[in-house]
Coordinates of C-alpha atoms in Angstrom, one line a residue:
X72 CA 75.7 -63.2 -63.7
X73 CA 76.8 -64.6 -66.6
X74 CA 80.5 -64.7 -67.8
X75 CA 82.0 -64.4 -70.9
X76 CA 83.9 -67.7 -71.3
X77 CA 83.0 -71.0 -73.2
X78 CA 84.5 -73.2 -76.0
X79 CA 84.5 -72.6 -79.8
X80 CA 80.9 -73.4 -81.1
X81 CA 82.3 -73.1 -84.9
X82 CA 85.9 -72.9 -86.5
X83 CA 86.2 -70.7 -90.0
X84 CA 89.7 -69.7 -91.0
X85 CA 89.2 -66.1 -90.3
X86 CA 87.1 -64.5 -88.0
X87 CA 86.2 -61.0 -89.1
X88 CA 84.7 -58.4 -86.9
X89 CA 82.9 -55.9 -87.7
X90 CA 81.0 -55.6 -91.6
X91 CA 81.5 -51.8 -92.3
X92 CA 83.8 -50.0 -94.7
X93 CA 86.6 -52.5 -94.4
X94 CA 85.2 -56.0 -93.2
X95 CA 82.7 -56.0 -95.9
X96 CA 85.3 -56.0 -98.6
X97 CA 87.7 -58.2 -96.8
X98 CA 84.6 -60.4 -96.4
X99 CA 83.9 -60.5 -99.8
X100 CA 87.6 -60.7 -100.9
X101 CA 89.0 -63.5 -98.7
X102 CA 86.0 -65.5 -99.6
X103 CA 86.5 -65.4 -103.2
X104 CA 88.7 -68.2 -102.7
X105 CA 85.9 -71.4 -102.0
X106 CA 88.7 -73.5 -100.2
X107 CA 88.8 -70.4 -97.4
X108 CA 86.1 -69.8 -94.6
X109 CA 85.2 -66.7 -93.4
X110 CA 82.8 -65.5 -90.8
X111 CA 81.7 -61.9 -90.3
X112 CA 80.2 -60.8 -87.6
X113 CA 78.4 -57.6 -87.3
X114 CA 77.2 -55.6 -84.5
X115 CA 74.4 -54.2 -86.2
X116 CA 71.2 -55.4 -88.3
X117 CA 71.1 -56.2 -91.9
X118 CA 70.8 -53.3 -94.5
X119 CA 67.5 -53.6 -95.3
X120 CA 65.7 -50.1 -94.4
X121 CA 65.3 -48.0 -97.7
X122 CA 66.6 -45.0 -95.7
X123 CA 69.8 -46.9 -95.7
X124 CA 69.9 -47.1 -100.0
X125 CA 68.4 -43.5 -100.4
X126 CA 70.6 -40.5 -100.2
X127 CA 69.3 -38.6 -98.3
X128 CA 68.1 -40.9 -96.1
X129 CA 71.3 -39.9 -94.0
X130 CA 69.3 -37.7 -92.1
X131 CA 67.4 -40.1 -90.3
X132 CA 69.9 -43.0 -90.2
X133 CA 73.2 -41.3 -88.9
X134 CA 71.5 -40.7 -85.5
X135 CA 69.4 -43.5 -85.6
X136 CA 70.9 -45.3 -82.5
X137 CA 69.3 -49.2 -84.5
X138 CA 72.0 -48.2 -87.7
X139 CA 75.0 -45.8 -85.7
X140 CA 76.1 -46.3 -82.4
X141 CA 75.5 -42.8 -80.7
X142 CA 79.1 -41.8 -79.0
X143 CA 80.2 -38.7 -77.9
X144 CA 82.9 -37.2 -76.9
X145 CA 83.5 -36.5 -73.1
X146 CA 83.0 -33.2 -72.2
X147 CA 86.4 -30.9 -72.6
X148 CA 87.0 -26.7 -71.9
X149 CA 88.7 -26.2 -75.6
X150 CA 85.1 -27.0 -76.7
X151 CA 83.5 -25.2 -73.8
X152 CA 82.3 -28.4 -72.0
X153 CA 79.8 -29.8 -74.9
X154 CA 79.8 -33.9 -75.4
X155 CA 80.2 -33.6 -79.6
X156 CA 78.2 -36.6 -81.5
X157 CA 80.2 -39.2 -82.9
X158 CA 78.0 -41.4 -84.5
X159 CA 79.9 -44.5 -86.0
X160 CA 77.8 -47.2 -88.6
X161 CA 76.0 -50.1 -87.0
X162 CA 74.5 -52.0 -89.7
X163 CA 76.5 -54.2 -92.7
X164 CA 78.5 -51.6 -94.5
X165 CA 78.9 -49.7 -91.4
X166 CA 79.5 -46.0 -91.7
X167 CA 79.4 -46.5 -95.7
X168 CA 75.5 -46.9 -95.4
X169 CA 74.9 -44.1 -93.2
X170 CA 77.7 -40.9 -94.3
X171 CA 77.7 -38.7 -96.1
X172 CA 78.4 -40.5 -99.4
X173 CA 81.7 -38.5 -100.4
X174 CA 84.8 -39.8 -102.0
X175 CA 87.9 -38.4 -101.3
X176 CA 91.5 -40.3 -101.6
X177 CA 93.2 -37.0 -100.3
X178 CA 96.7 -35.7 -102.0
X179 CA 99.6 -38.2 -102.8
X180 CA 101.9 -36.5 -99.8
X181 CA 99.6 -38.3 -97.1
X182 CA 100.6 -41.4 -98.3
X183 CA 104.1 -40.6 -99.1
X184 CA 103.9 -39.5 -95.5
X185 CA 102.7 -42.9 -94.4
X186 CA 105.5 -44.9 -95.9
X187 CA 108.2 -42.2 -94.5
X188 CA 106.7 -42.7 -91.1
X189 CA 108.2 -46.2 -91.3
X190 CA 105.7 -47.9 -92.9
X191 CA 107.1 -49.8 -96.4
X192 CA 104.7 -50.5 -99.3
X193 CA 102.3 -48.1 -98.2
X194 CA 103.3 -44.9 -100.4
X195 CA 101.5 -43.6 -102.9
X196 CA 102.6 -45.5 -105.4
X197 CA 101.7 -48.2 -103.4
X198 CA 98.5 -47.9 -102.3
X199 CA 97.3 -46.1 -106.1
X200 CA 96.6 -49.7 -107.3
X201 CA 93.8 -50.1 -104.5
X202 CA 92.3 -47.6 -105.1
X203 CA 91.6 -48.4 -108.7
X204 CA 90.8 -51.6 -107.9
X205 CA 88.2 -50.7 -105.5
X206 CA 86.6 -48.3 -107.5
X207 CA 84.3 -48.0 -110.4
X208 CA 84.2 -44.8 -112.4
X209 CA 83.4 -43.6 -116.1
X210 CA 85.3 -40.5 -116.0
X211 CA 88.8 -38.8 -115.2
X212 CA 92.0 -40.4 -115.9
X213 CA 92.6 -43.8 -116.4
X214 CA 96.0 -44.4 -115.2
X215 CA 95.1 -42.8 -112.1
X216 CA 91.0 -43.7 -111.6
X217 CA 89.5 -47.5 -111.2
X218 CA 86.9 -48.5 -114.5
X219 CA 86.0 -51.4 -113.4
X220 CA 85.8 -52.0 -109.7
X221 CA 83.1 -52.7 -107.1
X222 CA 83.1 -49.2 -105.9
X223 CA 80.4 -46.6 -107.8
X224 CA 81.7 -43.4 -107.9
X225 CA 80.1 -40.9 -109.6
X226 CA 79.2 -36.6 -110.5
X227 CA 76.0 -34.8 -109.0
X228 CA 73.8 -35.0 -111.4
X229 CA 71.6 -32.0 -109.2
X230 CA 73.2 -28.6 -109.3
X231 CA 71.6 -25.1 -108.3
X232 CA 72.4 -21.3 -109.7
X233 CA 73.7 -20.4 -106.6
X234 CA 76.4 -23.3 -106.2
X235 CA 77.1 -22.4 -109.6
X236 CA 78.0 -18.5 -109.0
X237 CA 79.4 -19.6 -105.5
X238 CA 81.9 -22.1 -107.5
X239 CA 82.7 -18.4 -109.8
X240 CA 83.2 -16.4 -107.3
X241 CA 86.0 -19.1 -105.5
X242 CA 87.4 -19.2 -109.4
X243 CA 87.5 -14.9 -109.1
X244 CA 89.4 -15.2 -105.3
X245 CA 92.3 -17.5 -107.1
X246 CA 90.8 -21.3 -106.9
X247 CA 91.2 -23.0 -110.0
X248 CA 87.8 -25.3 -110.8
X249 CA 89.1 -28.4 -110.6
X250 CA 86.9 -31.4 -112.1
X251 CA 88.7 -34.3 -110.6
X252 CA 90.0 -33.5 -106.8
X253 CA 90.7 -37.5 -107.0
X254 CA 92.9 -37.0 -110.0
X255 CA 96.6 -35.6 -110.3
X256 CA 95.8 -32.5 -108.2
X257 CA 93.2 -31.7 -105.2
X258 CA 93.6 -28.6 -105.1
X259 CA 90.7 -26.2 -106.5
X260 CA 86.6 -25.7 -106.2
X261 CA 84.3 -27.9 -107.5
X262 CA 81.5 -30.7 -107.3
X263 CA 82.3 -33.4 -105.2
X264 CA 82.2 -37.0 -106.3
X265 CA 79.8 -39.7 -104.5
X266 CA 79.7 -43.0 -103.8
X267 CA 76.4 -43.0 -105.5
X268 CA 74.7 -45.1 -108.7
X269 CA 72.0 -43.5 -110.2
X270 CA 69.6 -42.9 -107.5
X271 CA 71.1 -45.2 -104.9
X272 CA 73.7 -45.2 -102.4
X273 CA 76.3 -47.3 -102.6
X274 CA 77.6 -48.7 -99.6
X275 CA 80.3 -51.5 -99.4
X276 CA 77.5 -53.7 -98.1
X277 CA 75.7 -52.9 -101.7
X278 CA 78.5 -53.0 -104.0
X279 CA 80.7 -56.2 -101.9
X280 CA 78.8 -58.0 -99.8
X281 CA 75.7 -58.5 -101.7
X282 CA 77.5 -60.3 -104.5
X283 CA 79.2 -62.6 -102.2
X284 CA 76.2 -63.3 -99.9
X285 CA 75.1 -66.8 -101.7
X286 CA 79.1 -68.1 -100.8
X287 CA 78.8 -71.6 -99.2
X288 CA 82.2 -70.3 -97.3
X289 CA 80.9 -67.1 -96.2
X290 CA 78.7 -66.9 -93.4
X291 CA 77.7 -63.3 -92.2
X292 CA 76.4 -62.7 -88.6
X293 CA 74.3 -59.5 -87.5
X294 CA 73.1 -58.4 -84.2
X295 CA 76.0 -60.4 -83.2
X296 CA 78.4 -57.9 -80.8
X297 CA 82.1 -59.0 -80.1
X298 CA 82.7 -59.1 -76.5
X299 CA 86.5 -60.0 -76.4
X300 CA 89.1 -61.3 -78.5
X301 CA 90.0 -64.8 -77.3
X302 CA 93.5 -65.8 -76.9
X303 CA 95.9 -68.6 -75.6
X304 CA 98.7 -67.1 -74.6
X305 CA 99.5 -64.6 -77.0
X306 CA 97.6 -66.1 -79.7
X307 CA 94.2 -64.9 -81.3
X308 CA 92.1 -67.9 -81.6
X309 CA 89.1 -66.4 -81.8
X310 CA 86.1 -64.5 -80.9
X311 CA 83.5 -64.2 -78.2
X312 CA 80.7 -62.4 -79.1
X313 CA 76.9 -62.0 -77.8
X314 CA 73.3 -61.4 -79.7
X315 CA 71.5 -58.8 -77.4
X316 CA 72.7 -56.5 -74.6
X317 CA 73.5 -60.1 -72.5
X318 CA 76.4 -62.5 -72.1
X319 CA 73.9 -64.8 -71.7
X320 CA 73.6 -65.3 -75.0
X321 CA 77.6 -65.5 -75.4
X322 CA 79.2 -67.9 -78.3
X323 CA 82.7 -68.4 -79.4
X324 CA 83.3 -69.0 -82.8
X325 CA 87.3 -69.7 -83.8
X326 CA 89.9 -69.0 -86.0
X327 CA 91.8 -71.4 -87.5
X328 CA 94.4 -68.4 -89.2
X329 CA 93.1 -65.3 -87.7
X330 CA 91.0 -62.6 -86.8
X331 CA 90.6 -59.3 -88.1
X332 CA 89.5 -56.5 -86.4
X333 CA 87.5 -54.1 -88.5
X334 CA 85.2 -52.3 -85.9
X335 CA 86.5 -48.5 -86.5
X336 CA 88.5 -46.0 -84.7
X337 CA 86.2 -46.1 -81.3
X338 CA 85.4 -49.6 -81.1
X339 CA 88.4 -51.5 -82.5
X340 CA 91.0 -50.1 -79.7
X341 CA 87.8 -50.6 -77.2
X342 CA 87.9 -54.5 -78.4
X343 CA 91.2 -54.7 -78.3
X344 CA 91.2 -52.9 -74.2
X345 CA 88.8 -55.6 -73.4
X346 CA 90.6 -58.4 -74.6
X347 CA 93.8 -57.6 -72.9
X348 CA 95.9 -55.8 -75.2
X349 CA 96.7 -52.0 -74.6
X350 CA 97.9 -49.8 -72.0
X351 CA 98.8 -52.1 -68.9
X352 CA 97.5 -49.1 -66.5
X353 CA 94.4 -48.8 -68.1
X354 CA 93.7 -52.8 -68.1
X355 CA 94.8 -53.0 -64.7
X356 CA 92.6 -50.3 -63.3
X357 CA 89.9 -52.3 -65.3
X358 CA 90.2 -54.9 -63.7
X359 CA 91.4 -56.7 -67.2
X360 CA 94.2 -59.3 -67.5
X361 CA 97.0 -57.9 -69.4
X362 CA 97.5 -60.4 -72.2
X363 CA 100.3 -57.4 -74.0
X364 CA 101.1 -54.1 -72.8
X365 CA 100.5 -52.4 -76.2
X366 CA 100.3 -48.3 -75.0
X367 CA 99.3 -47.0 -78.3
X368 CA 95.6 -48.9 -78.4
X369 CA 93.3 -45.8 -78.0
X370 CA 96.0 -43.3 -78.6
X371 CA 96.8 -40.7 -81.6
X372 CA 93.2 -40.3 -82.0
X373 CA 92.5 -37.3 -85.0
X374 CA 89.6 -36.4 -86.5
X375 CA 88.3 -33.3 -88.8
X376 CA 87.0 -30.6 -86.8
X377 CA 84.3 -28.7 -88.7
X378 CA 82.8 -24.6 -88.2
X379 CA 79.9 -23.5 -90.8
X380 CA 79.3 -20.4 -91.9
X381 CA 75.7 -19.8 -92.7
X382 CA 74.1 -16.6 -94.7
X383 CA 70.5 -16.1 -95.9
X384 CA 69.4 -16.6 -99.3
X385 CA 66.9 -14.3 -101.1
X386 CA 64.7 -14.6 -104.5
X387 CA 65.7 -17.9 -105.2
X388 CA 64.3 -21.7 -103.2
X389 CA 66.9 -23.6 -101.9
X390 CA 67.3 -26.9 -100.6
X391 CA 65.6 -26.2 -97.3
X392 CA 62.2 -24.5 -99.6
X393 CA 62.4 -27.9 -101.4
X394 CA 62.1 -30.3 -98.4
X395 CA 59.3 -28.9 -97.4
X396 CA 55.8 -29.7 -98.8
X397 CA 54.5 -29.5 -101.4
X398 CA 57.9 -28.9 -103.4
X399 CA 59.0 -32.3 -101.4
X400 CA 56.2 -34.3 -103.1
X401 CA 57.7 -33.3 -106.2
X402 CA 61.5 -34.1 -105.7
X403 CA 60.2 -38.0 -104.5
X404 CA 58.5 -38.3 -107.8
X405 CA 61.8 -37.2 -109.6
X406 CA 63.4 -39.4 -107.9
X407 CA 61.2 -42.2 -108.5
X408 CA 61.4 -41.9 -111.9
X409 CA 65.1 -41.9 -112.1
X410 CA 65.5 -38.2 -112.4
X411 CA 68.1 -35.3 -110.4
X412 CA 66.2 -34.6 -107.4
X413 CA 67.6 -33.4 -103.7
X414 CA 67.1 -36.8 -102.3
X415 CA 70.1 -38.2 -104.2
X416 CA 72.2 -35.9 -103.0
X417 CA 74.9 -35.4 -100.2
X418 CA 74.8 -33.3 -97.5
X419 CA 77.6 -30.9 -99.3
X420 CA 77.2 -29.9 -102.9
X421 CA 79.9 -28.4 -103.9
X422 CA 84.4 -28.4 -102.2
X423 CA 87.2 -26.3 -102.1
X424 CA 90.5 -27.4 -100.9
X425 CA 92.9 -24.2 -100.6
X426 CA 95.5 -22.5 -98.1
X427 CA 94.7 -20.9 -94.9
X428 CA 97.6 -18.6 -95.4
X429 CA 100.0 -17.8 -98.3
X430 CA 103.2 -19.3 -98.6
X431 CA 101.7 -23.4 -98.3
X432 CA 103.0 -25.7 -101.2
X433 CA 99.5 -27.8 -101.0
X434 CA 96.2 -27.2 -99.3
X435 CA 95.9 -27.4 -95.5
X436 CA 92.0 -26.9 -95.3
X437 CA 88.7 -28.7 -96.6
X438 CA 85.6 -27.0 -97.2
X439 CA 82.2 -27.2 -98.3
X440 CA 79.0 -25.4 -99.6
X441 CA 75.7 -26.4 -100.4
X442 CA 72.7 -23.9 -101.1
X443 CA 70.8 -24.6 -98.3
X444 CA 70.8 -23.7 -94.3
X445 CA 72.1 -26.2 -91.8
X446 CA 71.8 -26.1 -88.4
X447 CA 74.7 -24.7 -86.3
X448 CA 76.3 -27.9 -84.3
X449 CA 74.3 -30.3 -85.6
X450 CA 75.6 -31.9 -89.7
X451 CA 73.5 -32.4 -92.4
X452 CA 70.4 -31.1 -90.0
X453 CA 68.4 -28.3 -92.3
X454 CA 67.6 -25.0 -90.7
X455 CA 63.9 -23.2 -91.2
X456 CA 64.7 -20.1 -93.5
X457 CA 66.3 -20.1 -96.8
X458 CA 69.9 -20.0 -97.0
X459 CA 73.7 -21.2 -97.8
X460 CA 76.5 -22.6 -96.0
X461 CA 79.9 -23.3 -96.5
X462 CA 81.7 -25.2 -93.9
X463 CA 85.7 -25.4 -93.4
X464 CA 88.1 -27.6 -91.3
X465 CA 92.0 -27.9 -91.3
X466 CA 93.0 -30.8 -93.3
X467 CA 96.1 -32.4 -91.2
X468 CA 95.2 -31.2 -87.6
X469 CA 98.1 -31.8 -85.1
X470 CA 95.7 -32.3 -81.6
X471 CA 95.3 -36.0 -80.6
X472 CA 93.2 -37.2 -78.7
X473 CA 92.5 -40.6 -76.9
X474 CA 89.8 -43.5 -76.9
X475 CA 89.7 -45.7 -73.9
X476 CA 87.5 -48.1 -72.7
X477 CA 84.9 -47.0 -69.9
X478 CA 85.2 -50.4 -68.0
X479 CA 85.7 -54.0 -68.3
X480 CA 81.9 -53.6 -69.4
X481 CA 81.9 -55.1 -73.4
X482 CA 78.5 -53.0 -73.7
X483 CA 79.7 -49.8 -72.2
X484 CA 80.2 -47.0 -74.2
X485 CA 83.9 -45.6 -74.4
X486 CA 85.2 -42.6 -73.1
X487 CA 86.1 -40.7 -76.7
X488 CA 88.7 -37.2 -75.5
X489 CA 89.2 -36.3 -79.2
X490 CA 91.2 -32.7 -78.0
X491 CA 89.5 -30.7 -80.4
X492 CA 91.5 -27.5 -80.7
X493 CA 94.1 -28.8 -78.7
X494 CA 96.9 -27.6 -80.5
X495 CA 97.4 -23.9 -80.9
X496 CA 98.5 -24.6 -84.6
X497 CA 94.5 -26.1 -85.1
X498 CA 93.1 -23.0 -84.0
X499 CA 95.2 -20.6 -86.8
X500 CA 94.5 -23.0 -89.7
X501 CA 90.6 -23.1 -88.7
X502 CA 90.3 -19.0 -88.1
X503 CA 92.2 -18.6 -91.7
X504 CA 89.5 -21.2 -92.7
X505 CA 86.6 -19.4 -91.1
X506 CA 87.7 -16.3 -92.6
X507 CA 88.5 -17.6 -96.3
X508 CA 84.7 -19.1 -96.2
X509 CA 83.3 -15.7 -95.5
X510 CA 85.3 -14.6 -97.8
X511 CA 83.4 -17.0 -100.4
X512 CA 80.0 -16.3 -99.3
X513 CA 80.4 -12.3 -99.8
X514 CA 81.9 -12.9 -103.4
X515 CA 80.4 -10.6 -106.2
X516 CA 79.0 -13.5 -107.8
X517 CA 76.7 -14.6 -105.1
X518 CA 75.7 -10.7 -104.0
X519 CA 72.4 -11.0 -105.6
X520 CA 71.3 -13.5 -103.4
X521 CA 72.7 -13.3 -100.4
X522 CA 71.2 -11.5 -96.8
X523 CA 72.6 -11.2 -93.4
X524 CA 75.0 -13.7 -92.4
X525 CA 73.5 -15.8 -89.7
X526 CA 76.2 -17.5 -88.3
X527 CA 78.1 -16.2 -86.7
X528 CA 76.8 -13.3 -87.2
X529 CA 77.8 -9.7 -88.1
X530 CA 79.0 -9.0 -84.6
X531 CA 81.5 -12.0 -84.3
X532 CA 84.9 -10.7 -85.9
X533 CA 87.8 -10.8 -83.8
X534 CA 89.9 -13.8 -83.8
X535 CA 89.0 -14.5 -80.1
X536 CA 85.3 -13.7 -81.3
X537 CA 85.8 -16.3 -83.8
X538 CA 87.4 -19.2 -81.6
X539 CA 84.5 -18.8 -79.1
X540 CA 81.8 -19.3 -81.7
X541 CA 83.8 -22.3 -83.3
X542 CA 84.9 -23.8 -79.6
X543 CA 80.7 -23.1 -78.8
X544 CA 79.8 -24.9 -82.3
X545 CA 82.0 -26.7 -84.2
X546 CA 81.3 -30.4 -84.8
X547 CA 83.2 -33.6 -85.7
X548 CA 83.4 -34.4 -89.3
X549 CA 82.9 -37.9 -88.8
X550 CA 86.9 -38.8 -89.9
X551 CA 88.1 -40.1 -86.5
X552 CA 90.9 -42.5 -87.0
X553 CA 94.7 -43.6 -85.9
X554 CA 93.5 -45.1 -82.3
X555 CA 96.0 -48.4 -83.6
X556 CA 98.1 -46.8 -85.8
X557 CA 101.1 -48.4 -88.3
X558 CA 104.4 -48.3 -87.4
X559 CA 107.6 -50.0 -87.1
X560 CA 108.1 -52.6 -83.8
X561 CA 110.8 -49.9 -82.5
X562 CA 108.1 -47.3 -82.1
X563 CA 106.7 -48.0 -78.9
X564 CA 103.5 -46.3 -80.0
X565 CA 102.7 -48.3 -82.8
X566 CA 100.1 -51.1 -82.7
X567 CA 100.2 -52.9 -86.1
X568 CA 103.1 -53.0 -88.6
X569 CA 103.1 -52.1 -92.0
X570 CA 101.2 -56.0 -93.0
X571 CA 99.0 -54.0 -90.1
X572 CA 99.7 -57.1 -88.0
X573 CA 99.0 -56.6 -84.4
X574 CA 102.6 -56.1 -82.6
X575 CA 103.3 -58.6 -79.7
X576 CA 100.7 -61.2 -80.8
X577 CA 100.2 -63.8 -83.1
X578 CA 97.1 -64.2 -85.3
X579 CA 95.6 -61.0 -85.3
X580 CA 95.4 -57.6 -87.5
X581 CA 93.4 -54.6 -87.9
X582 CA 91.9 -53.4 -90.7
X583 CA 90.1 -50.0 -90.8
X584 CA 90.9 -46.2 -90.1
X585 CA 92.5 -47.2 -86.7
X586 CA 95.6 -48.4 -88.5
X587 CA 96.2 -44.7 -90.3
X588 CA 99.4 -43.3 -88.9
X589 CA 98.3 -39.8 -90.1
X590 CA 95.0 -38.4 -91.2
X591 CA 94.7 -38.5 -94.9
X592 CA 93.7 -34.7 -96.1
X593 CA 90.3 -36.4 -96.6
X594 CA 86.9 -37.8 -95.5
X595 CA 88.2 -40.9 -94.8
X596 CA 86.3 -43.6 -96.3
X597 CA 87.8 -44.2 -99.6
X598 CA 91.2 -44.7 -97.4
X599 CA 89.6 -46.9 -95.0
X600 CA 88.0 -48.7 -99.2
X601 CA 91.9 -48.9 -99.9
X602 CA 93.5 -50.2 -97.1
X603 CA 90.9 -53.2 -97.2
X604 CA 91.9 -54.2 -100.5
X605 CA 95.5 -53.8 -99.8
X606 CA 94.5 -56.0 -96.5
X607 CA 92.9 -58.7 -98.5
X608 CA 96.3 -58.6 -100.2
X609 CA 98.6 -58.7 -97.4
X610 CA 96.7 -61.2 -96.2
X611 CA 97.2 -63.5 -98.8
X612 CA 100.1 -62.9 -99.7
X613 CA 99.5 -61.3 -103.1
X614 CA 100.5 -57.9 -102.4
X615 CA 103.7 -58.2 -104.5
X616 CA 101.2 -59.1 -107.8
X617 CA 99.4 -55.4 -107.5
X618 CA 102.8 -53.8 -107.5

């Protein structure tokens, strides 16, 4: 059997590991500078596939096991035994190129949060200027929304009668329409803003990566899996990783400064496991030398935890009549030629952040409509009849969960326990949730089109009613994070500190969701955007020039 040990076959100055959300703009920022190599290595292929530049092509690329690695979670009672999908990107631009295209910063109290947890520099006045550097966007305002970055963001151009009366009758319950959720407030109902240019996705591969490609000091490495972190002592010097399923094929390539772990919130604190650093019990039962006892790698795991209410549609298509032949022949040629059309859309149309109870200063829940019928447990996965949806899940959940890795394995899966529902406080915000989005699909507005309500039905309506259906078929929202969370070196869960330097080593940092010490009150992919270009800062040293 092979082993996974040999000398350096290359040296860059940093090693960067995975090329999704974060690594591709780190990639593309630390090699600006021609005088500094970088490698990136990438798991996955390169982002050729057009389903990977077409909207919609998110339905056949998030479970596409070549472009997302297919976890789940392990099977748990609070969700009534099921193993949840938790697909995570595997191609360059990593879960950018395969999600569900929406941008969402979140409110300014997350970040606020973030620095009061212990974490300097990372407030919201902080971490404002990366966000406007990252992004690119004509409209909103200017002293709080990027002009000129890589980042497209941009309006649906598509819209539909009933997300129009559906976005009324949220305005009729109390929601203020709100135009900009990015801007001053988030609070309100409107159309939600994408990571979309014209007719094309726009992942971080597209809008970073393919700019830099060309650099002489950039070298970018697919189908090349990271096996372990390599170390002397307690010093990252580089990074073993393998092209196939086999050590076999097992190279080294070193790090003159550092490496960066960008591989997400399931496979960064599996990477870090392998290599030695995390919970001493859990490497020693592995069978893996302990090169730090670190216990917070794999803990503090959060994630969005999603229910959808579905209810038929009548006298009017919807999205599901118009992906179907021979209305889908039409939409392709609109969106050929440049025009709105369903296939540059996102799954979810239209969002409403509000209260799940009265009394709340900000909102506590995230929710979502589009006119069309989805699938129950399964996201973004059209039903057969007609229909609408609106989905809701609590913004700042309190359950935690773990991520560990399976065994000493580097191509074994990890054992995800996300604790969906874990905390009774969960449970209230998502039944006030359920119950405001029923609320919204029965408004006055949308009474000339809508049937029976499908799911849950008629018959579910008692709060223990209502928790069974959600425990039976609620899904992850794809927002896992905080598995190597920020914090101070006096917090002995913490894993990186607030320059989201790995705690107890030398030469090593993470950059990606793992790092968030709190889920944002967002998807979480403009966060993971912002925390790259603050990295790519931090890193070199410029962080006190964005101030």
């Amino acid at each position: 059997m092979a082993t996974d040990t040999g000398p350096a076959d290359e040296t860059f100055d940093y090693v960067i590991v995975g090329g999704g959300a974060a690594g591709a703009i780190l990639a593309a920022r630390l090699s600006e500078d021609a005088a500094t190599s970088v490698c990136l290595l990438e798991a996955g292929p390169r982002d050729w596939h057009p389903y990977l530049h077409m909207p919609a092509g998110y339905i056949k690329s998030v479970f596409n096991p070549t472009y997302a690695w297919q976890f789940s979670s392990e099977p748990d009672p609070l969700t009534l035994g099921r193993r949840i999908p938790l697909p995570q990107g595997k191609v360059l631009g990593g879960s950018t190129s395969i999600n569900g295209l929406v941008y969402n910063r979140g409110q300014r109290e997350d970040f606020d949060g973030w620095a009061a947890m212990g974490n300097p520099g990372w407030g919201y006045a902080d971490v404002l200027p990366y966000f406007r550097r990252n992004e690119r966007r004509e409209f909103g305002d200017a002293a709080l929304r990027g002009r000129e970055g890589p980042q497209h963001v941009s309006d649906i151009a598509w819209s539909h009668p009933i997300a129009e009366r559906f976005i009324d009758g949220a305005v009729g319950l109390g929601m203020p329409r709100n135009p900009d959720y990015n801007g001053a407030s988030q609070a309100g109902v409107g159309y939600f803003q994408r990571t979309i240019h014209g007719r094309w996705r726009m992942s971080t591969a597209r809008t970073y990566l393919w700019p830099a490609r060309r650099r002489s000091n950039l070298s970018i490495r697919t189908n090349a899996r990271a096996t372990r972190i390599v170390f002397e002592g307690r010093r990252a010097t580089g990074v073993r990783y393998a092209r196939g399923a086999s050590l076999a094929t097992a190279r080294t390539v070193a790090a003159r400064r550092e490496v960066i772990v960008c591989c997400g919130a399931l496979n960064t604190p599996r990477l870090l496991q392998l290599s030695g650093v995390g919970p001493a019990a859990l490497l020693s039962e592995l069978g893996i030398p302990v090169v730090h006892d670190l216990p917070g790698v794999g803990a503090n795991l959060s994630d969005h935890f999603s229910v959808r209410i579905v209810r038929g549609v009548k006298g009017i298509a919807t999205i599901n009549e118009l992906s179907r032949m021979p209305r889908l022949a039409g939409q392709v040629a609109r969106w050929v030629l440049g025009k709105p059309s369903i296939l540059a859309l996102s799954p979810s149309l239209v969002h409403w952040f509000w209260q799940s109870r009265a009394g709340l200063d900000r909102p506590d829940l995230q929710g979502v409509f589009t006119p069309a019928s989805y699938r129950e447990g399964y996201v973004g996965m059209l039903d057969t009849f007609p229909g609408m949806t609106c989905g809701v899940w609590p913004h700042r959940p309190f359950s935690r969960g773990t991520v560990r890795a399976a065994s000493a394995d580097p191509f074994a899966d990890p054992r995800v326990q996300p604790n969906y529902l874990g905390d009774p406080r969960d449970a209230e915000m998502l039944l006030g949730g359920m119950r405001l989005a029923r609320r919204l699909l029965n408004t006055p507005e949308l009474a000339a089109f809508g049937t029976t309500e499908s799911l849950p039905g008629p018959q579910v309506n008692t709060d223990d009613e209502m928790l069974d259906f959600a425990r039976r078929y609620g899904v992850s929202s794809y927002h896992v994070n905080g598995t190597a969370r920020m914090g101070p070196a006096d917090d002995p869960m913490a894993v990186v500190d607030a320059r989201l330097r790995v705690h107890g080593v030398a030469g090593l940092r993470v950059v990606d969701a793992s790092v968030m010490p709190a889920i944002p009150s967002a998807n979480t992919a403009a966060s993971t955007m912002m925390i790259a270009e603050k990295a790519a800062d931090l890193i070199r040293d410029r962080d006190r020039e964005a101030a």
